[in-house]
Rosetta silent file (secondary structure, phi, psi, omega in degrees, C-alpha in Angstrom):
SEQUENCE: XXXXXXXXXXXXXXXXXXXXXXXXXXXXXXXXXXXXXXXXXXXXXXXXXXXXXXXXXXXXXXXXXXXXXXXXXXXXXXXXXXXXXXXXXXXXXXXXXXXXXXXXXXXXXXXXXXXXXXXXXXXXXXXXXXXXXXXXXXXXXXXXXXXXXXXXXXXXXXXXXXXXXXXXXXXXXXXXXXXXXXXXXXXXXXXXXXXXXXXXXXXXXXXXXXXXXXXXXXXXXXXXXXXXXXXXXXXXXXXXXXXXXXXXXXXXXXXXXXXXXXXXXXXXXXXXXXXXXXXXXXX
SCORE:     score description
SCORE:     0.000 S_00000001
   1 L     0.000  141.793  178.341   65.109  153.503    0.433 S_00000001
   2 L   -63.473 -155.198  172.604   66.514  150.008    2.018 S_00000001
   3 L   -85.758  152.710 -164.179   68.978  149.832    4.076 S_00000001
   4 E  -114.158  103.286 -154.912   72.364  151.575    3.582 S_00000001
   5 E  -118.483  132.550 -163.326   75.793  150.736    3.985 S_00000001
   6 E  -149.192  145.892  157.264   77.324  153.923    2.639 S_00000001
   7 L  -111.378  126.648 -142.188   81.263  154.937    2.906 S_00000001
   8 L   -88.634   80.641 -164.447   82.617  158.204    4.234 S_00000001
   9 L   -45.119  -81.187 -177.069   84.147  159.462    1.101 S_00000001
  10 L   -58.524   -7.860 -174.276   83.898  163.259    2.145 S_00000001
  11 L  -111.460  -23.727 -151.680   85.079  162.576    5.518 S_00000001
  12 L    10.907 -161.247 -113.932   88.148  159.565    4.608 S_00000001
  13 L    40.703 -121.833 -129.164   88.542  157.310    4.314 S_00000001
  14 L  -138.474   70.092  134.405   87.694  155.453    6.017 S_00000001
  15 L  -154.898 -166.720 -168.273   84.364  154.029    7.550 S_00000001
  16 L   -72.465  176.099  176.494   80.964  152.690    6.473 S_00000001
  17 E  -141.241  164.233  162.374   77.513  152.473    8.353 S_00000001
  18 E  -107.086  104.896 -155.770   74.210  150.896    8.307 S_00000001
  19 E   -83.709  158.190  167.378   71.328  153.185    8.139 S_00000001
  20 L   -14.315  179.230  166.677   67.976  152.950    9.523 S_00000001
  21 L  -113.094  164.479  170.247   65.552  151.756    7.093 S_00000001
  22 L   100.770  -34.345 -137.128   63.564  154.791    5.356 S_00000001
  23 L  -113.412  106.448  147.718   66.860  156.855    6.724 S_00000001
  24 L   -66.358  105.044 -178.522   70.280  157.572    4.568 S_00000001
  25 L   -64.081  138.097 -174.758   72.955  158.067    6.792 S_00000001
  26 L   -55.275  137.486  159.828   75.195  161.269    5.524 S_00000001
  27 L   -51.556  -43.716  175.372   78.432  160.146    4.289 S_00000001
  28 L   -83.854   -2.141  164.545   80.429  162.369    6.832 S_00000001
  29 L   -78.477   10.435 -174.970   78.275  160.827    9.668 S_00000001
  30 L   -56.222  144.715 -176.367   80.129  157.695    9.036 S_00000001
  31 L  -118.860  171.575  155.798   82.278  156.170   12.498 S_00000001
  32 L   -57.926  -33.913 -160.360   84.555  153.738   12.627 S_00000001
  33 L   -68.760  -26.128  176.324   82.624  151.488   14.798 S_00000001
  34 L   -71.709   32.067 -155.847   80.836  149.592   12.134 S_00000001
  35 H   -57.873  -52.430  176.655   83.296  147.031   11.176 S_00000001
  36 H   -36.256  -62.614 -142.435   80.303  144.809    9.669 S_00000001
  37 H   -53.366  -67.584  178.159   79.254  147.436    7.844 S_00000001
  38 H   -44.757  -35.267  163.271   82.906  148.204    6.212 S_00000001
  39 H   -62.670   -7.442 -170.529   83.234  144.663    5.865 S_00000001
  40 L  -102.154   -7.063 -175.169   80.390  144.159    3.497 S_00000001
  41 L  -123.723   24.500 -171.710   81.673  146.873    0.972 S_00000001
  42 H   -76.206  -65.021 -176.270   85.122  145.650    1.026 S_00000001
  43 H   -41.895  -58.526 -160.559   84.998  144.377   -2.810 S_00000001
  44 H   -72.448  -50.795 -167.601   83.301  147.681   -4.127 S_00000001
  45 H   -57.559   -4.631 -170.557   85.092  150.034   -2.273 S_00000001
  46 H   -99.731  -41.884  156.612   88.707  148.251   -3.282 S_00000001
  47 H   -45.030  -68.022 -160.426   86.609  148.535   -6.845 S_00000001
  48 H   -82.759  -33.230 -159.081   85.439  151.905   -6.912 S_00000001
  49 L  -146.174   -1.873 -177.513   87.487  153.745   -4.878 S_00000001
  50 L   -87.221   39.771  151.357   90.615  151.884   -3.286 S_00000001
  51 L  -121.895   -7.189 -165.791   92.997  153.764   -5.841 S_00000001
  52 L   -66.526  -34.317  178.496   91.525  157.515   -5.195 S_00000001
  53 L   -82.807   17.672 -149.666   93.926  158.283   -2.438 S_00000001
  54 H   -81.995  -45.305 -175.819   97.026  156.971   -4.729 S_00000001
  55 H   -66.075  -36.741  163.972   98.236  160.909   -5.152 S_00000001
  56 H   -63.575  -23.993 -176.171   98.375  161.472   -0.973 S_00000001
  57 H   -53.438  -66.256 -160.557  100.135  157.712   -1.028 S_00000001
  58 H   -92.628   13.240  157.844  102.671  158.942   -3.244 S_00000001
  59 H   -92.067  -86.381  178.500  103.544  162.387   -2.113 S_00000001
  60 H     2.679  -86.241 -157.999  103.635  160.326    1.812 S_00000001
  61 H   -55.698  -19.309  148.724  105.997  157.956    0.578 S_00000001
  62 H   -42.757  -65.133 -167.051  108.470  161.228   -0.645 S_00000001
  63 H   -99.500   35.142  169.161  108.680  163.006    1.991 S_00000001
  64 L  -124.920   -5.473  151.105  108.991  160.512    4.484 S_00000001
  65 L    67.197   50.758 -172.363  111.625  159.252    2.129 S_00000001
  66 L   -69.414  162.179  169.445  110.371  155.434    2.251 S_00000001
  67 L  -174.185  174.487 -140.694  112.869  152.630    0.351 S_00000001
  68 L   -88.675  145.571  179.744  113.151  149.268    0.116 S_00000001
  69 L    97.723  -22.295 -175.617  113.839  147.647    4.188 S_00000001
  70 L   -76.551  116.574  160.420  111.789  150.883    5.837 S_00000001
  71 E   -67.476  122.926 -177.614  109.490  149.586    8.089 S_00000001
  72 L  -130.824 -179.286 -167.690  106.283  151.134    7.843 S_00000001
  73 L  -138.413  132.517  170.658  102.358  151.010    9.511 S_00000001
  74 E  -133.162  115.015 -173.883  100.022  151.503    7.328 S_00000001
  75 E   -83.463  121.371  169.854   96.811  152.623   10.015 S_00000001
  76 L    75.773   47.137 -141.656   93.549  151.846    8.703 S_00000001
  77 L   -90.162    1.270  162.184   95.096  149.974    6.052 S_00000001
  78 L    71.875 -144.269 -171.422   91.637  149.166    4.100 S_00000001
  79 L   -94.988   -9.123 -167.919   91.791  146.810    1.026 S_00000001
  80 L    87.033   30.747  169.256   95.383  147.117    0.973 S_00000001
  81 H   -64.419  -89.298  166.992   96.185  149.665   -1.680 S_00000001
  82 H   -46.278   -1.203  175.852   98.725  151.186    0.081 S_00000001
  83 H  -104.376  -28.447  168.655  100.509  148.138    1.580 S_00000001
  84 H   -60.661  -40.454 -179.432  100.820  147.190   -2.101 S_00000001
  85 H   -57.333  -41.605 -170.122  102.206  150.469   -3.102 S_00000001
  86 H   -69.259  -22.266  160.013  104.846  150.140   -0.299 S_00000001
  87 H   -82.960   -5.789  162.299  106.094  146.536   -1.309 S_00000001
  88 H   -74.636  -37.849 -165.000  106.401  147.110   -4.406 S_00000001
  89 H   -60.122  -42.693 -160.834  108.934  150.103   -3.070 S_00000001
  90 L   119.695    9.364 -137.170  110.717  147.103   -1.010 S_00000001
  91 L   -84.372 -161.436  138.751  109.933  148.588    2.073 S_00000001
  92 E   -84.266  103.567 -165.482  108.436  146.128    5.240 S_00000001
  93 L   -80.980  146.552  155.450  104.902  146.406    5.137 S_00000001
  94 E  -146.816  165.534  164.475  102.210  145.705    8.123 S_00000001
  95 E  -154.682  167.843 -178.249   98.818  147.335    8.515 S_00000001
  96 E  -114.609  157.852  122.812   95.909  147.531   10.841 S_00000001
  97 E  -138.736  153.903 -172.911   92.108  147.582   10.478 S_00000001
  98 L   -94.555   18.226 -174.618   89.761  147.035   12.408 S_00000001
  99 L  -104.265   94.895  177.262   87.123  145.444    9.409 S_00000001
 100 H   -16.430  -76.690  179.991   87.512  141.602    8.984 S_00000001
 101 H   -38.213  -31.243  175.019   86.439  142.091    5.482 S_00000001
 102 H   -76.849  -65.895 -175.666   88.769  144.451    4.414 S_00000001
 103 H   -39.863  -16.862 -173.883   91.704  142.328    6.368 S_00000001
 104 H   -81.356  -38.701 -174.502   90.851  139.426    4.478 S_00000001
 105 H   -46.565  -39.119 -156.592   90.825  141.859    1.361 S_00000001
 106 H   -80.054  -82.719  173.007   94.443  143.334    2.264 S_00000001
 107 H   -15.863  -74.512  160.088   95.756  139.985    3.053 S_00000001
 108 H   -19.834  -56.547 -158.217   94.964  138.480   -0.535 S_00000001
 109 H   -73.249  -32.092 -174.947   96.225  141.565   -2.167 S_00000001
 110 L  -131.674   83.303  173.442   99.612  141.677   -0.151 S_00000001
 111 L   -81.880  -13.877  176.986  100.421  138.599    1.628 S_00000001
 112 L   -84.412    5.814  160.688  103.858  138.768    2.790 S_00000001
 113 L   -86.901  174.768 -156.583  102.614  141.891    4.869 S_00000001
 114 E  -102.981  130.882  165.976  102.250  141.680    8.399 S_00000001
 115 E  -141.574  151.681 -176.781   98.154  143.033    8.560 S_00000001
 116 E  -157.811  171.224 -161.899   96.463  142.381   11.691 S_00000001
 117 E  -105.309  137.243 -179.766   93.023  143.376   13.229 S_00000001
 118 E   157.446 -177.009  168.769   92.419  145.924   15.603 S_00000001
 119 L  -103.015  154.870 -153.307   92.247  149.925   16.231 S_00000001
 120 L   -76.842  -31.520 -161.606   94.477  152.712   15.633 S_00000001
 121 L   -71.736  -36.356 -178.479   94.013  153.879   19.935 S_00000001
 122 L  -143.220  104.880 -165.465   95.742  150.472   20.832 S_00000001
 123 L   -80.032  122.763  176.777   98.240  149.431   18.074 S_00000001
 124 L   -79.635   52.477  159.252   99.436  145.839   18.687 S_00000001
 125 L  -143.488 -170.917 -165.187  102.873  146.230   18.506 S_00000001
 126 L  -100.872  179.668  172.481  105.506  147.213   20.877 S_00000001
 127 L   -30.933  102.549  172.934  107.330  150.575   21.416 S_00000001
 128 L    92.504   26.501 -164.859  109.572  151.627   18.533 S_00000001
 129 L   -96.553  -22.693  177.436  108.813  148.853   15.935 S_00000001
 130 E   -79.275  117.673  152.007  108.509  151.523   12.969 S_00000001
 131 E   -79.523  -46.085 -173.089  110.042  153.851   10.814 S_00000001
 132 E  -133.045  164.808  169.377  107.252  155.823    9.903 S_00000001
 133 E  -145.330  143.418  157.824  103.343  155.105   10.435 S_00000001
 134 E  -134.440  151.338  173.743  100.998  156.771    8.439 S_00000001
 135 E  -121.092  113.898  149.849   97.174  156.690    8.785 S_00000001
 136 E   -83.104  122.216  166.899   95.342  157.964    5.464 S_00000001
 137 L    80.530  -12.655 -155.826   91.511  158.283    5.584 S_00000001
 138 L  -138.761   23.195 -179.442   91.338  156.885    8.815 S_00000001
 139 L  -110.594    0.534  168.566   92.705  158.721   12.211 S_00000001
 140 L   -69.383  -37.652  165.799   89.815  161.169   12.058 S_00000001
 141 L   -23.410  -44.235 -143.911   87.360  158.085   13.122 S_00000001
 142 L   -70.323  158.067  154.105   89.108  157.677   16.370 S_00000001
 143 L   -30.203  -73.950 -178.105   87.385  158.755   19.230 S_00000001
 144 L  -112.167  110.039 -159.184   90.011  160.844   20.746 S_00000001
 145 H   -89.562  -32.395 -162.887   92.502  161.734   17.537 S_00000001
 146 H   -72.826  -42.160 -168.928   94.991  163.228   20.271 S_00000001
 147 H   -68.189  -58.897 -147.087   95.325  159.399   22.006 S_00000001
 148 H   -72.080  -45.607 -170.345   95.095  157.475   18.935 S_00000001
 149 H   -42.109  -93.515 -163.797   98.398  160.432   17.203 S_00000001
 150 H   -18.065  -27.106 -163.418  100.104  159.573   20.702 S_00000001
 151 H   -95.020  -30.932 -172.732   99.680  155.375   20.365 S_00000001
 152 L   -49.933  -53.106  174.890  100.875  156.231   16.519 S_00000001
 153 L   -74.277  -13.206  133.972  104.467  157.872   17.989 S_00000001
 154 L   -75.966  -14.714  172.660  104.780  155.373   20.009 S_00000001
 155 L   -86.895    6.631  178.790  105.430  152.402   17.950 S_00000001
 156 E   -85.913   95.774  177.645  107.641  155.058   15.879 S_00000001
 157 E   -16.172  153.222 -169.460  111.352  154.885   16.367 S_00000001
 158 E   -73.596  143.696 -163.126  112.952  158.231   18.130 S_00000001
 159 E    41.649   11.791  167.267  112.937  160.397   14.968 S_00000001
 160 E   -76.333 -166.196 -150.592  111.088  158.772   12.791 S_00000001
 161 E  -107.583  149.146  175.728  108.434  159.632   10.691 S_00000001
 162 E  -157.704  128.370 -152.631  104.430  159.969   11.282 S_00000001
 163 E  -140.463  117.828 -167.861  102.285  161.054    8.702 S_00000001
 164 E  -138.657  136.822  179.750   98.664  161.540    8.790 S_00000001
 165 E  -126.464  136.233  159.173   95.818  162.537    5.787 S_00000001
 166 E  -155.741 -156.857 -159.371   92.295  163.185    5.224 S_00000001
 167 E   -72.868  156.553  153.553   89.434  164.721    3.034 S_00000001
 168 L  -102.723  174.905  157.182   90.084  168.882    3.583 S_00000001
 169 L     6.480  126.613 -174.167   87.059  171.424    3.982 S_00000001
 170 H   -52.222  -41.986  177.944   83.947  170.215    2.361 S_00000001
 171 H   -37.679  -30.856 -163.069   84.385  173.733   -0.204 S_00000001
 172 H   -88.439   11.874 -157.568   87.250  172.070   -1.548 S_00000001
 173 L  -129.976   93.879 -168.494   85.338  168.777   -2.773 S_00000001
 174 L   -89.612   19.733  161.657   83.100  168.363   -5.544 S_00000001
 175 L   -76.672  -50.276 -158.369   81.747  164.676   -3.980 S_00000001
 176 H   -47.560  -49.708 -158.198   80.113  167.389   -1.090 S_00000001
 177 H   -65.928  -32.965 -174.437   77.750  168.691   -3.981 S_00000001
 178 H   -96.166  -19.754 -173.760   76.384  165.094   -4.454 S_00000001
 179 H   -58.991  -63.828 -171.441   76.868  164.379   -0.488 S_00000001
 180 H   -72.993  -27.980  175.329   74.211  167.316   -0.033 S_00000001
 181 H  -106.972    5.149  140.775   71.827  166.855   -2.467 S_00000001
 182 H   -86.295  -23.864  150.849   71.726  163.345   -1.433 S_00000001
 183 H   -35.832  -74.878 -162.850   71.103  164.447    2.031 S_00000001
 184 H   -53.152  -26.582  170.747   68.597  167.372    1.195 S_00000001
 185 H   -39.336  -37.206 -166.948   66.661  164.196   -0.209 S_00000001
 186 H  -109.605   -1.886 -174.340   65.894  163.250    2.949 S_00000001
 187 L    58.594   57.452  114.432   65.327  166.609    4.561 S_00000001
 188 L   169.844 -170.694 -102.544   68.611  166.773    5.930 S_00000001
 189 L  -123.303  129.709  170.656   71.749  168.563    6.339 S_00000001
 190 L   -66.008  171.961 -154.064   75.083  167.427    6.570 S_00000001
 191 L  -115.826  144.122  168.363   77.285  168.306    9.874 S_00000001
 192 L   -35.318  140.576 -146.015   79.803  170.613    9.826 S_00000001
 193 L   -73.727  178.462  175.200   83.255  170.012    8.933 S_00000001
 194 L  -120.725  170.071  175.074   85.535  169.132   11.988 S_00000001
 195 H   -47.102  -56.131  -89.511   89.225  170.504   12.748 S_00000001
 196 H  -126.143  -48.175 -163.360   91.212  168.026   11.216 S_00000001
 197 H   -89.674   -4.368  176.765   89.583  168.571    7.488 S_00000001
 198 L   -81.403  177.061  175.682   90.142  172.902    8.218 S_00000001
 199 L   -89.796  135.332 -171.993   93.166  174.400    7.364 S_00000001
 200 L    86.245    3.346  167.177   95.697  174.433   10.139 S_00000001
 201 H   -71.368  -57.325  149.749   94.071  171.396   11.715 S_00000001
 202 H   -12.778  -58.149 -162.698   96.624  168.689   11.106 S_00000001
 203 H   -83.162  -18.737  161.079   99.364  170.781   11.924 S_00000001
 204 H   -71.211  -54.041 -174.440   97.721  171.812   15.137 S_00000001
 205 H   -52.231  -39.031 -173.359   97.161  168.239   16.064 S_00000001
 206 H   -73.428  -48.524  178.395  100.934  167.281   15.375 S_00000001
 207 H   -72.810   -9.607  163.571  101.712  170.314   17.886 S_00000001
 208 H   -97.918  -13.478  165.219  100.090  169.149   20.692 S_00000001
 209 H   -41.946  -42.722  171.393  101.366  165.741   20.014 S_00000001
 210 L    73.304   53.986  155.452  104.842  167.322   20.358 S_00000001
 211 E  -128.208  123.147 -136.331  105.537  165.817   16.767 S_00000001
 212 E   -94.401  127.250 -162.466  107.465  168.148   14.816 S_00000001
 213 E  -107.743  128.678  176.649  106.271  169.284   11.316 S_00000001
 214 E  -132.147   33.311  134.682  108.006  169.170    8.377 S_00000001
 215 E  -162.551  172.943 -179.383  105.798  169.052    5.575 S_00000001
 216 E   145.610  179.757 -153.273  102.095  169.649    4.763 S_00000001
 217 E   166.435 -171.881 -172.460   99.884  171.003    3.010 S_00000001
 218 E  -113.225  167.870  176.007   96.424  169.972    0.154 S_00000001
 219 E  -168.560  119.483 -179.414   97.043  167.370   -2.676 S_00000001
 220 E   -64.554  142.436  176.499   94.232  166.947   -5.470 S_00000001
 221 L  -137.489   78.687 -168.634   92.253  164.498   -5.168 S_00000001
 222 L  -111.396  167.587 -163.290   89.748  163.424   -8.102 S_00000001
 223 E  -108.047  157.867  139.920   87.528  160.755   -8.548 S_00000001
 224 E  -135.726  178.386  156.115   86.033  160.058  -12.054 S_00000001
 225 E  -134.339  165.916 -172.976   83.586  157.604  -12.924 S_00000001
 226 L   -98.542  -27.735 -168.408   83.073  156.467  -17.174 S_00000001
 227 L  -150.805 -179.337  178.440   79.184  156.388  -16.834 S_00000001
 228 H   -51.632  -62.694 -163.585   75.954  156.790  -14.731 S_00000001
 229 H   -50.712  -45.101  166.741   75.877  153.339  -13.311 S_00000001
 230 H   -88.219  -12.148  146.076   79.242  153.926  -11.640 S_00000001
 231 H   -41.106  -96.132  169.567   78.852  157.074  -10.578 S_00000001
 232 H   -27.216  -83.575 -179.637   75.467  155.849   -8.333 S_00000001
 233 H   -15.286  -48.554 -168.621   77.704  152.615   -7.444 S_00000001
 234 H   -84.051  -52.627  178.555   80.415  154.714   -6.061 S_00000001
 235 H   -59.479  -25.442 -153.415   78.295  157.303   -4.377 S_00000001
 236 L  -131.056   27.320  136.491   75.875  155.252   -2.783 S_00000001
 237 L     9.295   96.527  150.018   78.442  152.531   -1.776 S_00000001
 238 L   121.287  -27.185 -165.944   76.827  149.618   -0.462 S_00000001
 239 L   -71.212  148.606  168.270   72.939  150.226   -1.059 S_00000001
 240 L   -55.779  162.628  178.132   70.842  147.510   -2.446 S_00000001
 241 H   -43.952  -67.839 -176.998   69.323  147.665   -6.242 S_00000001
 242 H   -43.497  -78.725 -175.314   66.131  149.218   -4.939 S_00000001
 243 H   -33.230  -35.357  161.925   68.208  151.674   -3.063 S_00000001
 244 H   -61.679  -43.306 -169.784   70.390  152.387   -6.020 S_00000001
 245 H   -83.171  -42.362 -176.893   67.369  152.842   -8.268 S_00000001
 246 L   -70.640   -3.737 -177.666   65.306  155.214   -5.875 S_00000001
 247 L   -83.718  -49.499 -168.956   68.995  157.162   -5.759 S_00000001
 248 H   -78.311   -9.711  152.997   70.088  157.323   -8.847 S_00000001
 249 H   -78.800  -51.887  156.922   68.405  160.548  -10.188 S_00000001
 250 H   -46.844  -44.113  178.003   69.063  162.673   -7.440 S_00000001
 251 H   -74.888  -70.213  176.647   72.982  161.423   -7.637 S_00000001
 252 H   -48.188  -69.485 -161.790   72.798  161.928  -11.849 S_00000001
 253 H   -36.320  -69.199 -169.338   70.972  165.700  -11.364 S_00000001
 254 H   -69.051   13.107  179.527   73.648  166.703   -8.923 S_00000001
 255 H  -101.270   -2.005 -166.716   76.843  165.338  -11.044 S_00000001
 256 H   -49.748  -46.040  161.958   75.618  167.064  -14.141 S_00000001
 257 H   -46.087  -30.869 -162.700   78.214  170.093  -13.520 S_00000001
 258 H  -111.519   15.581 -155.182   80.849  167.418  -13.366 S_00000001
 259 E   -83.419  158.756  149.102   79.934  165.391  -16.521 S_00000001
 260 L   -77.821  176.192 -160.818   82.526  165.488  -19.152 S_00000001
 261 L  -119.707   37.355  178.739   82.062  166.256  -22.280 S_00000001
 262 L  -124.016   26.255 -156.671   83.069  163.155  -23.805 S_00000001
 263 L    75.388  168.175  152.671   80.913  160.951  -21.578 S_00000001
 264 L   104.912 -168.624  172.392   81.922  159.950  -17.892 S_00000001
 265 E  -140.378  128.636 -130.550   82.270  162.128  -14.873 S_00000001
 266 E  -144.572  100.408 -160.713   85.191  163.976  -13.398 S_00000001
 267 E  -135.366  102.766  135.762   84.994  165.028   -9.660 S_00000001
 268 L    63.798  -46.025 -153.979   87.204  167.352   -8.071 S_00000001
 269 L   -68.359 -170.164  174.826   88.638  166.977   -4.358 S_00000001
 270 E  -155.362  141.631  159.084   91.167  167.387   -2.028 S_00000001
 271 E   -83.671  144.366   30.841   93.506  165.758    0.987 S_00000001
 272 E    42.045   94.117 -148.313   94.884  167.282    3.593 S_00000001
 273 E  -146.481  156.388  169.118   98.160  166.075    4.901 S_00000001
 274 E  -151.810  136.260  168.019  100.759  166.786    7.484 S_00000001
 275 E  -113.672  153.209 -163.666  104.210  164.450    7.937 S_00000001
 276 E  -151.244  160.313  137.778  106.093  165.272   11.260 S_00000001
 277 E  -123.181  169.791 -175.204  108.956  163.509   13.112 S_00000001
 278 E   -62.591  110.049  175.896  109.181  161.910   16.272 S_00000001
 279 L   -38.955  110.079 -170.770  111.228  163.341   19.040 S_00000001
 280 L   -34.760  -50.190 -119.967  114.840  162.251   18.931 S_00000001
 281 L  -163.873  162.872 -151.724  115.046  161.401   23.015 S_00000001
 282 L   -94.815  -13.816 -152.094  111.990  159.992   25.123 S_00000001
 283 L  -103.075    0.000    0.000  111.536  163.659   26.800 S_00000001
């Protein structure tokens, strides 16, 4: 197999890497750190997959009780999916990423938002610029999740809102079943889920944060694809033709369970969410 720019689906959002050659990298070993990489799969992923998180978007945007003038952050802001949903709402949009490609992506799709380049540990704006921030798919990347929460509540006005999502527990996913038997391809094993995707992770995280929680909880999350060809496309996110073609049997075997029975494919998952506010007073 070439080389592999793959995106971490099972892990979210969001981002991609470039594997060895010979070598896939697992989908959940994906980091943040690869900003190339995420930049070169900016089209397909706003194609394949930049609408899949639309049911955590739109639960978010409930309970944090967004409307048109609410300044929001949208962390790890991608292709801009979600900075679209929120101007269409009315609210004041900005987002961050750190992948050129995607900002350029985001930028097209929503230009009157404020998007700007950078990482969720040191958010370029000042103290208090926000009503709510949310990070979807993307504050499990950071390095330290407790630092990066901490830089989130600070740009968030005293009692405002912060709201953070990602994939839950691999069990809960029917992408892991294709995740793993594209692994096992390779002789080997994907790594072990981390706190944030268990149950009671989120909500742990928010309590050492000293952000207070008042909702969370799972929200289905399925994918489909209409045929083979998009299926491989989506799973294998980034690989070259050869790489698609040595792939795409191994990807087809293990979706078989998920085919419909009208054509297409129908897969499964779940998010993981927690929304909190901010402490009213600095102490």
């Amino acid at each position: 197999m070439g080389d592999l720019v793959a995106k971490g689906f099972d892990e979210i959002p969001g981002v991609s890497v470039t594997a060895e050659p010979g070598h896939r990298r697992a989908l959940e070993e994906v980091s943040m750190d690869d900003d190339d990489a995420w930049s070169a799969v900016a089209a397909e992923w706003a194609e394949l997959w930049g609408g899949f998180a639309d049911p955590v978007r739109h639960l978010i945007v409930v309970a944090t009780g967004i409307r048109p003038e609410t300044r929001v952050l949208d962390v790890g802001c991608g292709s801009g999916e979600f900075l679209a949903v929120l101007t269409d709402i009315g609210a004041v949009a900005a987002g961050i990423d750190p992948a050129p490609g995607m900002i350029e992506f985001a930028r097209a799709r929503v230009p009157e938002a404020d998007i700007r380049s950078g990482a969720v540990e040191s958010l370029p704006w000042p103290d208090a610029s926000f009503d709510a921030v949310i990070a979807i798919n993307s504050l499990q990347f950071a390095d330290d999740p407790d630092a990066a929460l901490a830089e989130m509540r600070r740009v968030t006005v005293a009692g405002g809102f912060v709201a953070v999502a990602n994939w839950a527990d691999a069990a809960r996913n029917d992408i892991h079943v294709l995740e793993r038997a594209v692994a096992a391809s390779f002789d080997e094993e994907l790594p072990p889920d981390d706190a944030l995707r268990m149950p009671g992770g989120l909500e742990e995280l928010f309590r050492r944060g000293c952000i207070a929680l008042v909702a969370g909880g799972t929200v289905a999350a399925p994918w489909g694809a209409p045929d083979d060809n998009t299926l491989v496309r989506g799973i294998l996110l980034g690989e070259d033709s050869a790489g698609l073609a040595d792939g795409a049997a191994t990807v087809i075997s293990a979706a078989s369970p998920f085919r419909m029975p009208g054509g297409g494919y129908r897969l499964d998952n779940a998010f993981r969410y927690a929304v909190g506010r901010t402490p009213t007073s600095s102490a």
